[in-house]
Coordinates of C-alpha atoms in Angstrom, one line a residue:
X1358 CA 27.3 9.0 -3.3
X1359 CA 25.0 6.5 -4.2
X1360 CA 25.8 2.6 -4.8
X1361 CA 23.7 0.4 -3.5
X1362 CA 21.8 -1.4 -6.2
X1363 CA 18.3 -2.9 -5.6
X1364 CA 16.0 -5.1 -7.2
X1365 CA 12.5 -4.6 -6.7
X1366 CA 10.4 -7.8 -7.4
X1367 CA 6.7 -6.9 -8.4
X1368 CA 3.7 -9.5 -10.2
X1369 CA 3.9 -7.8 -13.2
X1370 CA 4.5 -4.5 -13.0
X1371 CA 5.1 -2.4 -15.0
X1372 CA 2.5 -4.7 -17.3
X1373 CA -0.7 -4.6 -16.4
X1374 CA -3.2 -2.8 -14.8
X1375 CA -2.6 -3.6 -11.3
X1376 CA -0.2 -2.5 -8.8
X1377 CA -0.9 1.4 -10.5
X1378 CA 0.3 2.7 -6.9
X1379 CA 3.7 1.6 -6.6
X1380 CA 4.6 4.1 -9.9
X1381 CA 4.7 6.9 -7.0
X1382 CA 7.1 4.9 -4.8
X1383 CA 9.4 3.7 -7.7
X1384 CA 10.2 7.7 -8.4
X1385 CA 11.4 8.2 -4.3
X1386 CA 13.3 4.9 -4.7
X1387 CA 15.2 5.7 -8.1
X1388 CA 16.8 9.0 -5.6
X1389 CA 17.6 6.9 -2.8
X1390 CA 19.7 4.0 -5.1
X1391 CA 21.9 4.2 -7.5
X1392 CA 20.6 1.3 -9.9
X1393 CA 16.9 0.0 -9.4
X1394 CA 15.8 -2.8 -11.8
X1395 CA 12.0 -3.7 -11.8
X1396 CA 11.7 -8.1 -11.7
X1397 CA 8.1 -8.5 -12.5
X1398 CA 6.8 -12.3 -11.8
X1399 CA 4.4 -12.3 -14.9
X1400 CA 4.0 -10.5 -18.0
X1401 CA 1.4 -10.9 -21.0
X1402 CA 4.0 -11.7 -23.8
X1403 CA 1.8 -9.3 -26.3
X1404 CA 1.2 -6.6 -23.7
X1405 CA 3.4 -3.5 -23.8
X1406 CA 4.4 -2.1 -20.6
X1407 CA 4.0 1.0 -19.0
X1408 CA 5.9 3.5 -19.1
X1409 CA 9.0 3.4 -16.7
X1410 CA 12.6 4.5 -16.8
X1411 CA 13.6 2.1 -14.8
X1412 CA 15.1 -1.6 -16.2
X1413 CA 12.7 -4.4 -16.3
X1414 CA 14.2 -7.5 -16.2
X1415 CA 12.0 -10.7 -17.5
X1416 CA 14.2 -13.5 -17.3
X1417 CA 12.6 -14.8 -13.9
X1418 CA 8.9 -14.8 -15.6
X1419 CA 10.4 -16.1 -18.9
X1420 CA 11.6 -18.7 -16.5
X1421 CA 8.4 -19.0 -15.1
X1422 CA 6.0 -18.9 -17.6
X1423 CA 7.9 -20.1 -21.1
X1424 CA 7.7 -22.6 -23.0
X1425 CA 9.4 -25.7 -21.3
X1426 CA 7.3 -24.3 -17.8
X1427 CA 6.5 -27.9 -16.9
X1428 CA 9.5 -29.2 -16.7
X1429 CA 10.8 -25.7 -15.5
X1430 CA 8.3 -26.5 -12.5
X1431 CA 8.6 -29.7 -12.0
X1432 CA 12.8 -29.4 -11.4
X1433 CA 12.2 -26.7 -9.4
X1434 CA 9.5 -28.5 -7.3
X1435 CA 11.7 -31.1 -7.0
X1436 CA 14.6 -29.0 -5.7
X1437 CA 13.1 -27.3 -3.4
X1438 CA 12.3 -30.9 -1.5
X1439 CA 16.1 -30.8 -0.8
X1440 CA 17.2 -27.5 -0.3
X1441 CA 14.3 -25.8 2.0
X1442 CA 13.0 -26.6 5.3
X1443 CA 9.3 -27.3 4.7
X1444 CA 8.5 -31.0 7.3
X1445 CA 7.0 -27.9 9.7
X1446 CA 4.4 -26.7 6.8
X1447 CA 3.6 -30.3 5.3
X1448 CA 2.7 -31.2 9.2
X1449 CA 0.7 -28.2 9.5
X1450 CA -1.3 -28.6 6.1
X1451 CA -2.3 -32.2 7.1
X1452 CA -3.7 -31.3 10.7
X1453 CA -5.8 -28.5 9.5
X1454 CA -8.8 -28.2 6.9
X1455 CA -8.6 -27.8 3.1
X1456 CA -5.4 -30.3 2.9
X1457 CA -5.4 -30.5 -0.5
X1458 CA -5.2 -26.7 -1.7
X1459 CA -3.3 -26.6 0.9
X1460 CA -0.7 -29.0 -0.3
X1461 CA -0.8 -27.4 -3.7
X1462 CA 0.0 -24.0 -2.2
X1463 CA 3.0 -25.8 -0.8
X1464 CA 4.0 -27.3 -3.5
X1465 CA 3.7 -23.5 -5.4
X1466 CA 5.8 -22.3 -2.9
X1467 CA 8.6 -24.9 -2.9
X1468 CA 9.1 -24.6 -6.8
X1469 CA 8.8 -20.8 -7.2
X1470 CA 11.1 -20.8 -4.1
X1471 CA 14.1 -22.8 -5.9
X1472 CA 12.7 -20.9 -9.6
X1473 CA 14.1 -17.6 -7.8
X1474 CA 17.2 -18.8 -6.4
X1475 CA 18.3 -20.2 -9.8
X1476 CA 17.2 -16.9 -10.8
X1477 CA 19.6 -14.9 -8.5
X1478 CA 22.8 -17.4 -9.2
X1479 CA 22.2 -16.3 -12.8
X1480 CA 22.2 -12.9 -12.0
X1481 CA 24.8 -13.0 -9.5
X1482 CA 27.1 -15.7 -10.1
X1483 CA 27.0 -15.9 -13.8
X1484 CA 26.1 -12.5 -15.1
X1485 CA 28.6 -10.5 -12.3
X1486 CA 25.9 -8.3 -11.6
X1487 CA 26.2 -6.7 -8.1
X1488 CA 22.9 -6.6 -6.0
X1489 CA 22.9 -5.3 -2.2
X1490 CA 19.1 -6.0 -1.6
X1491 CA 16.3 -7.7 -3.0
X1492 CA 12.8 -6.1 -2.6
X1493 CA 9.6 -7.6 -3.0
X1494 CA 6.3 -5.6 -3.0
X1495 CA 4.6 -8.5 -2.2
X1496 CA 5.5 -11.1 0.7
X1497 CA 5.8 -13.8 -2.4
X1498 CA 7.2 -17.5 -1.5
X1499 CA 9.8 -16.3 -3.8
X1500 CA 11.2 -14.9 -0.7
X1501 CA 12.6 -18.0 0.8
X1502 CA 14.6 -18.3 -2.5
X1503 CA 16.0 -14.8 -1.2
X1504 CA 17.0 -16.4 2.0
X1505 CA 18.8 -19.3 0.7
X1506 CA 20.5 -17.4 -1.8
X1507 CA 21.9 -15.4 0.6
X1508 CA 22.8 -17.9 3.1
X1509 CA 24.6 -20.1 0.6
X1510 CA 26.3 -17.6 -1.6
X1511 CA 25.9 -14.0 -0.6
X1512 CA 25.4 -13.3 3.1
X1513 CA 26.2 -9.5 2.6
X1514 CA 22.8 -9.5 0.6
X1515 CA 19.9 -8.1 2.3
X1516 CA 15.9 -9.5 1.2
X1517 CA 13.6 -7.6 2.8
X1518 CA 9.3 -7.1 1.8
X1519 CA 6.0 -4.9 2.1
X1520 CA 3.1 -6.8 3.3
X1521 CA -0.2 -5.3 2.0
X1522 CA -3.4 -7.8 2.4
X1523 CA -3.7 -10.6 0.7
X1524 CA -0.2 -11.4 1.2
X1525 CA 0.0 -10.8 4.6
X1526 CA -3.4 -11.9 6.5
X1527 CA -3.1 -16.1 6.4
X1528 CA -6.4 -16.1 8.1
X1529 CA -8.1 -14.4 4.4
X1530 CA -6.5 -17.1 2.3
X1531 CA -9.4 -19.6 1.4
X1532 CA -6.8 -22.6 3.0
X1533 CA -5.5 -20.5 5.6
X1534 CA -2.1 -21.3 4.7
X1535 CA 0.5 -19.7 3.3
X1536 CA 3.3 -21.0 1.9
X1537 CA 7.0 -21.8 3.8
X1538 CA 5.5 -18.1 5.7
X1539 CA 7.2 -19.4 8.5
X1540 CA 10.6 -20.3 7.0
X1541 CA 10.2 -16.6 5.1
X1542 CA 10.0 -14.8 8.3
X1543 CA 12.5 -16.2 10.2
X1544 CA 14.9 -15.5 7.6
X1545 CA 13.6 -12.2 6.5
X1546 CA 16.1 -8.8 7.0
X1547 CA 12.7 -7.0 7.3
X1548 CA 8.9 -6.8 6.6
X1549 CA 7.2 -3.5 6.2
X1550 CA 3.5 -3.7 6.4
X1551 CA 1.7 -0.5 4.8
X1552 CA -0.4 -0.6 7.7
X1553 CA -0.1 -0.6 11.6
X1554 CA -3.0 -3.2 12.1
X1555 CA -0.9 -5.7 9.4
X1556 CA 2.4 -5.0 12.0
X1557 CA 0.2 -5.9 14.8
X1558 CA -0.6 -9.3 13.1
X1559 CA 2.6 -10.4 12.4
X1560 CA 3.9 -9.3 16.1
X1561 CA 0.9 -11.6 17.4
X1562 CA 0.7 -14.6 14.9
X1563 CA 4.8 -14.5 14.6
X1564 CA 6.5 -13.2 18.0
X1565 CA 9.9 -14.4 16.9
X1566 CA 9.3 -11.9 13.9
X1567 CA 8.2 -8.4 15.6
X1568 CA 11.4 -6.8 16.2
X1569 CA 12.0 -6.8 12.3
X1570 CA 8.5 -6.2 11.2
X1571 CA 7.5 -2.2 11.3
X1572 CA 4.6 0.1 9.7
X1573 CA 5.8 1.7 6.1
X1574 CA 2.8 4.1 5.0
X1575 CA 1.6 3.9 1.4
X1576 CA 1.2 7.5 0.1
X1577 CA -0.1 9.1 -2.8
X1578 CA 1.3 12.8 -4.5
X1579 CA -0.5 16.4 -3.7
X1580 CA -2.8 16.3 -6.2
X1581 CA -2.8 20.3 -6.3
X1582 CA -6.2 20.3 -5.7
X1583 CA -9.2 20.5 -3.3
X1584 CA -12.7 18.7 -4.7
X1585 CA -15.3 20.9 -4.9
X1586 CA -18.3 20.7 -2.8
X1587 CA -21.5 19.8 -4.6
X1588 CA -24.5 22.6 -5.0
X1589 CA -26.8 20.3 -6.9
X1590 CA -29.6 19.1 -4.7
X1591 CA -28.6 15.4 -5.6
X1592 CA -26.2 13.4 -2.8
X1593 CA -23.4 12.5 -4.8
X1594 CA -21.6 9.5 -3.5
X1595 CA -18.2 7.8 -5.1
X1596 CA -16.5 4.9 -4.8
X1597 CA -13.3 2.9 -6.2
X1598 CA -12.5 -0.8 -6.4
X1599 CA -12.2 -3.7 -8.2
X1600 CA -15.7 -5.1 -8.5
X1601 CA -14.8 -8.2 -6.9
X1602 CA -16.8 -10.4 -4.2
X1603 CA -14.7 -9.0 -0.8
X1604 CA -15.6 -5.1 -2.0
X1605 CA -19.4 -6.1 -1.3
X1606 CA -20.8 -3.6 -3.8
X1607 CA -24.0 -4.4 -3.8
X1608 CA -24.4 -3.3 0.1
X1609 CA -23.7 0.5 -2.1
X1610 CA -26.6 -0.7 -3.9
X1611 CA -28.8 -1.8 -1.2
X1612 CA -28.6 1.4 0.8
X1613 CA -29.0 3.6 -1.8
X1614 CA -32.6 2.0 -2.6
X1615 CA -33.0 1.8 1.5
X1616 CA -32.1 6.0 1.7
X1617 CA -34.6 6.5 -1.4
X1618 CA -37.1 4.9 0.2
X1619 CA -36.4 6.7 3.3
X1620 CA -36.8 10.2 2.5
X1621 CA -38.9 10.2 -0.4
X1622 CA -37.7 13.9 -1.8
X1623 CA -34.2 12.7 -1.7
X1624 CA -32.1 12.3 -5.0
X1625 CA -28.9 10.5 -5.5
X1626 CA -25.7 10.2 -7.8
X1627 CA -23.8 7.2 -7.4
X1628 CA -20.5 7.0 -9.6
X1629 CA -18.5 3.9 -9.2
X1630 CA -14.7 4.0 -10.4
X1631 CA -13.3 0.1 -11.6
X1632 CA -14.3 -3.2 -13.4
X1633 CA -13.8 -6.9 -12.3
X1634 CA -15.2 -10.1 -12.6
X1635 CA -18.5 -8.8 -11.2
X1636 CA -19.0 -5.6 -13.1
X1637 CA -21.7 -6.6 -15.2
X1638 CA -23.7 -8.9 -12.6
X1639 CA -23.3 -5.8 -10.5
X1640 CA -24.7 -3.6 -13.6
X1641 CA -27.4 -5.8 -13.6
X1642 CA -28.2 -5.6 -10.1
X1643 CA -28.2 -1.6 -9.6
X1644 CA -30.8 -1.5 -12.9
X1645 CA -32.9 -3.7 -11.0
X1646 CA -32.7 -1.6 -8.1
X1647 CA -32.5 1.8 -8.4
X1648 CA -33.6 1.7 -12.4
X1649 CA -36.5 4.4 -12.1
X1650 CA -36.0 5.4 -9.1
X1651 CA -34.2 9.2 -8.1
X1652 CA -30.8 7.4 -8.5
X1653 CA -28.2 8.4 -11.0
X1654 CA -25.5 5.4 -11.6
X1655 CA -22.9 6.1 -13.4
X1656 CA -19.9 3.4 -13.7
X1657 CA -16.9 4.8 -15.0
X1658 CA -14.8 1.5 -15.7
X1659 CA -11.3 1.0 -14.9
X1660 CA -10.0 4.1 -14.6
X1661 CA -6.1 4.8 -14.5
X1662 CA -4.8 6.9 -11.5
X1663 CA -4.3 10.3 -13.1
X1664 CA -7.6 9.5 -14.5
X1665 CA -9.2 9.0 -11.1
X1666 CA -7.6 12.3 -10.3
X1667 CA -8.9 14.4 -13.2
X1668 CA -12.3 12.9 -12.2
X1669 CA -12.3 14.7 -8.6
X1670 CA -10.8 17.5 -10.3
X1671 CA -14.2 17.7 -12.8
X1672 CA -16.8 16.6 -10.9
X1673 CA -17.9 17.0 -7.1
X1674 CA -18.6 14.4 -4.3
X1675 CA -20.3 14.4 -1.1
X1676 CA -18.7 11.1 0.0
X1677 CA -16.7 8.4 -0.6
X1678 CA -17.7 5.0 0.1
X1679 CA -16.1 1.6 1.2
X1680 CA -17.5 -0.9 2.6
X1681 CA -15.1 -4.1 1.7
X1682 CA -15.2 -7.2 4.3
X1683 CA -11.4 -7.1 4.2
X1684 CA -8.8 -4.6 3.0
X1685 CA -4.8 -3.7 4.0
X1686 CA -5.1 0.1 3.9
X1687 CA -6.8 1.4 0.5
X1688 CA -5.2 3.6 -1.6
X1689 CA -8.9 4.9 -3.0
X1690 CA -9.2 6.0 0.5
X1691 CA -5.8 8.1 0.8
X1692 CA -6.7 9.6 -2.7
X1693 CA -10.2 10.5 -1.9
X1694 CA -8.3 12.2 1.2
X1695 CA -6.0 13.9 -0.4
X1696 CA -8.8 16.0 -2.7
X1697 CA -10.7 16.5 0.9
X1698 CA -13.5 14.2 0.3
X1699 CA -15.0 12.8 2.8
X1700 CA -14.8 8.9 3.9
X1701 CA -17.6 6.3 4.8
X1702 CA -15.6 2.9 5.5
X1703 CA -16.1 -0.4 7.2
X1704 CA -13.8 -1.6 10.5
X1705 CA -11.6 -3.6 8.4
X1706 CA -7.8 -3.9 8.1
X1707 CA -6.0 -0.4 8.1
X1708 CA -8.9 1.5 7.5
X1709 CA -9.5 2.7 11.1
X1710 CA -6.3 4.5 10.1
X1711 CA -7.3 6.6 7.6
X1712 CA -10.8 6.6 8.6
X1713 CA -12.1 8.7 11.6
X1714 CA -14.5 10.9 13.4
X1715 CA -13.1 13.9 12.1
X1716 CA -12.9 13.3 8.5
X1717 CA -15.5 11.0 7.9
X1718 CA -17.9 7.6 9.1
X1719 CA -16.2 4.4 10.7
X1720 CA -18.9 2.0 10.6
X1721 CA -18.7 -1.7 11.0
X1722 CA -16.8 -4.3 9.9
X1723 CA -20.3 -6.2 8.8
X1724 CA -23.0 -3.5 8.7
X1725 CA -26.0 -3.9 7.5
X1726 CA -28.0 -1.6 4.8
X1727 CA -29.5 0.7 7.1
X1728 CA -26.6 1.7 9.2
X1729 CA -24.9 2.0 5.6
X1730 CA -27.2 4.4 5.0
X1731 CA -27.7 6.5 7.8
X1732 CA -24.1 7.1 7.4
X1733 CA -24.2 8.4 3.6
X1734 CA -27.2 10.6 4.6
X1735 CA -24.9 12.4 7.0
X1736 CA -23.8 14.3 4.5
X1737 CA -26.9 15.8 3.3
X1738 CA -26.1 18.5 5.4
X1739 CA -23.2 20.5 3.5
X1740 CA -22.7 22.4 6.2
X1741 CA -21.6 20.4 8.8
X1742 CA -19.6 18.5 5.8
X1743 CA -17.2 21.2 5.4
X1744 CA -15.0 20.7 8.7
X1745 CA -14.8 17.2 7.0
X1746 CA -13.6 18.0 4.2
X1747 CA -11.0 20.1 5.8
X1748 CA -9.9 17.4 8.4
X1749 CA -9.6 14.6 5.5
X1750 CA -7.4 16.8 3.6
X1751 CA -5.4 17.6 6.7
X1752 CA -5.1 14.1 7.8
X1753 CA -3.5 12.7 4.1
X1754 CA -1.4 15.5 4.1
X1755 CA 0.3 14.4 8.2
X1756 CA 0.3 10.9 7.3
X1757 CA -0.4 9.5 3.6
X1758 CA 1.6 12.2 1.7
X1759 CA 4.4 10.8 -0.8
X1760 CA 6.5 13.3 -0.5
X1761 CA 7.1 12.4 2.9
X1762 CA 6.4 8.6 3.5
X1763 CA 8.3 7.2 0.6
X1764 CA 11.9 9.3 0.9
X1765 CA 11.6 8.0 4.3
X1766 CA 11.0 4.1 3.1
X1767 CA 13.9 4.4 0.8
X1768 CA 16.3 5.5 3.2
X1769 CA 14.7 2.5 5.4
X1770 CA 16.1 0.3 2.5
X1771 CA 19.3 2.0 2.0
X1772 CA 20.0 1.4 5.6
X1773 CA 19.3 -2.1 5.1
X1774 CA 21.2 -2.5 2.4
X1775 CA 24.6 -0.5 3.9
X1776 CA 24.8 -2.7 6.7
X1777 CA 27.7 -5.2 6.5

């Protein structure tokens, strides 16, 4: 019978557009514990959430984010001086570059450290409710306030984390730096990094922390489906992503124009699934580039995930395309495997996981347009394409299915949580 009780700690899910993927691990997890409440760090107070059937509990980002924030922050800031370890960090920040974001990121840590804690003795202490294990999607500093709660007043507890990218990879911070990190992973029960190249980071940059670091695969559900393969002369090429500066769009751009120019009775559809701060400017830039010319651009906006999935189901693609300068291990690339499409991606992060030989183009981590593009034209020839699309499909299914990565997470964390 089922009793542990978990909370997951998310940014702001279920508000929000972001973190869409971890609706398909919440399901597996709800079968695995007997009570799982959602604690989302941040929520837009006139936003309405999505839908869940889970609890959400504000009362940490009411915490955070109400009215008397800043003098919230600066008690909590002034806590944490006193009740973490962070003489190791401070010495670090001042040896090293970028001191002042630096310090700022420390002093971020510190108060949302002590902001959680208090958060937990409310929970716990003062509102009897019984938690065996505290679960955050992200590796937040909120962590450390885990720790200490459990050291001081609940040592059966158990704080364990994912580590995706941003989260994880110190060295892609623009300080380098983050917060109490080592103070978090000395005292975490566990890290799960979604992809084998994030384990290998932590088991280099933090030895003391391998043995409780390990690979938990992201996965996404059998979409019931196969995408069809195009018949129109056109190449039709997709890709999805925030249109943000590490996603490097306009490379898409640029070797479209260079194929065009290239083989000059060549045609191409381009459909690109997301928004972000550089949607327009990257509008703009496509129009000046492939306006006129034998290119199709089509730019669908954000998209939700059952909308990216009635979009393979509709239309056809030759290829998906990624060529970020940094990822984890993209969930665009597991659904685009899961329909059978096949992948163009750049040597970065986890994508040398999903990506391969068989089911699509690695190319490198900083390629330039013509190598871009030599790759994309690969699949001109629809023939050849078709093992592909059969090895991309057979490849999500043996290691980026839901159905089998999350039940297996979940009973990860029930473990966890069940030891004394």
């Amino acid at each position: 019978m089922k009793q542990e009780r978990i909370l997951v700690v998310t940014t702001s899910y279920p508000y929000g557009r972001n973190e869409a993927f971890i609706k398909a691990e919440l399901e597996y997890l709800a079968q695995c514990f007997a009570h799982v409440e959602l604690v989302p760090g941040f929520y837009p107070r006139d936003a309405t959430p999505r839908p869940t059937l889970l609890p959400v509990n504000l009362d940490y980002a009411n915490a955070r984010w109400g009215v008397q924030r800043r003098f919230i922050v600066v008690g909590s800031f002034l806590g944490g001086l006193w009740r973490y370890a962070w003489l190791d960090d401070a010495r670090r920040v001042m040896r090293g570059a970028h001191r002042w974001e630096n310090v700022k990121e420390l002093a971020r840590a510190l108060y949302r450290a002590r902001l959680f804690e208090r958060f937990l003795v409310e929970q716990v202490r003062y509102a009897n409710k019984k938690i065996d294990i505290v679960y955050f999607y992200w590796m937040f500093p909120e962590i450390a306030g885990a720790i200490r709660f459990r050291n001081v007043y609940q040592p059966s507890l158990k704080v364990v984390s994912r580590a995706h990218r941003g989260d994880l990879y110190e060295d892609k911070r623009s300080g380098g730096y983050a917060g109490l990190r080592q103070g978090v992973l000395a005292g975490i029960d566990a890290v799960f990094s979604i992809s084998e190249h994030g384990r290998a980071y932590v088991a280099r940059e933090h030895p003391a922390a391998a043995p409780k670091c390990f690979t938990a695969r992201l996965g996404v559900d059998d979409p019931g489906f196969k995408n069809a393969q195009p018949h129109e002369e056109a190449l039709s090429v997709v890709s999805c992503s925030f249109v943000v500066e590490e996603k490097r769009l306009h490379l898409i751009v640029d070797a479209i124009a260079h194929l065009l120019e290239a083989a000059p009775s060549l045609s191409v559809r381009w459909t690109h699934i997301g928004d972000g701060g550089l949607f327009e400017e990257l509008q703009a830039y496509a129009q000046s580039k492939l306006g006129g010319r034998r290119a199709e651009v089509v730019f669908t906006g954000y998209l939700a995930q059952e909308d990216v999935m009635k979009l393979y189901r509709e239309q056809t693609f030759d290829v998906f395309i990624n060529v970020s300068s940094s990822e984890g291990i993209p969930v665009s690339l597991m659904e685009a495997s899961s329909v059978g499409i096949p992948m163009v991606a750049t040597d970065v992060g986890g994508n040398s996981e999903i990506v391969n030989e068989s089911n699509g183009i690695l190319i490198p981590a900083d390629p330039d347009v013509a190598t871009i593009a030599s790759a994309l034209a690969r699949f001109r020839d629809r023939a050849s394409a078709v093992a592909y699309r059969t090895r991309a499909r057979a490849d999500w299914q043996e290691k980026y299915s839901a159905a089998h990565n999350y039940p297996q997470f979940g009973q990860s964390l029930v473990d966890i949580a069940s030891r004394p």
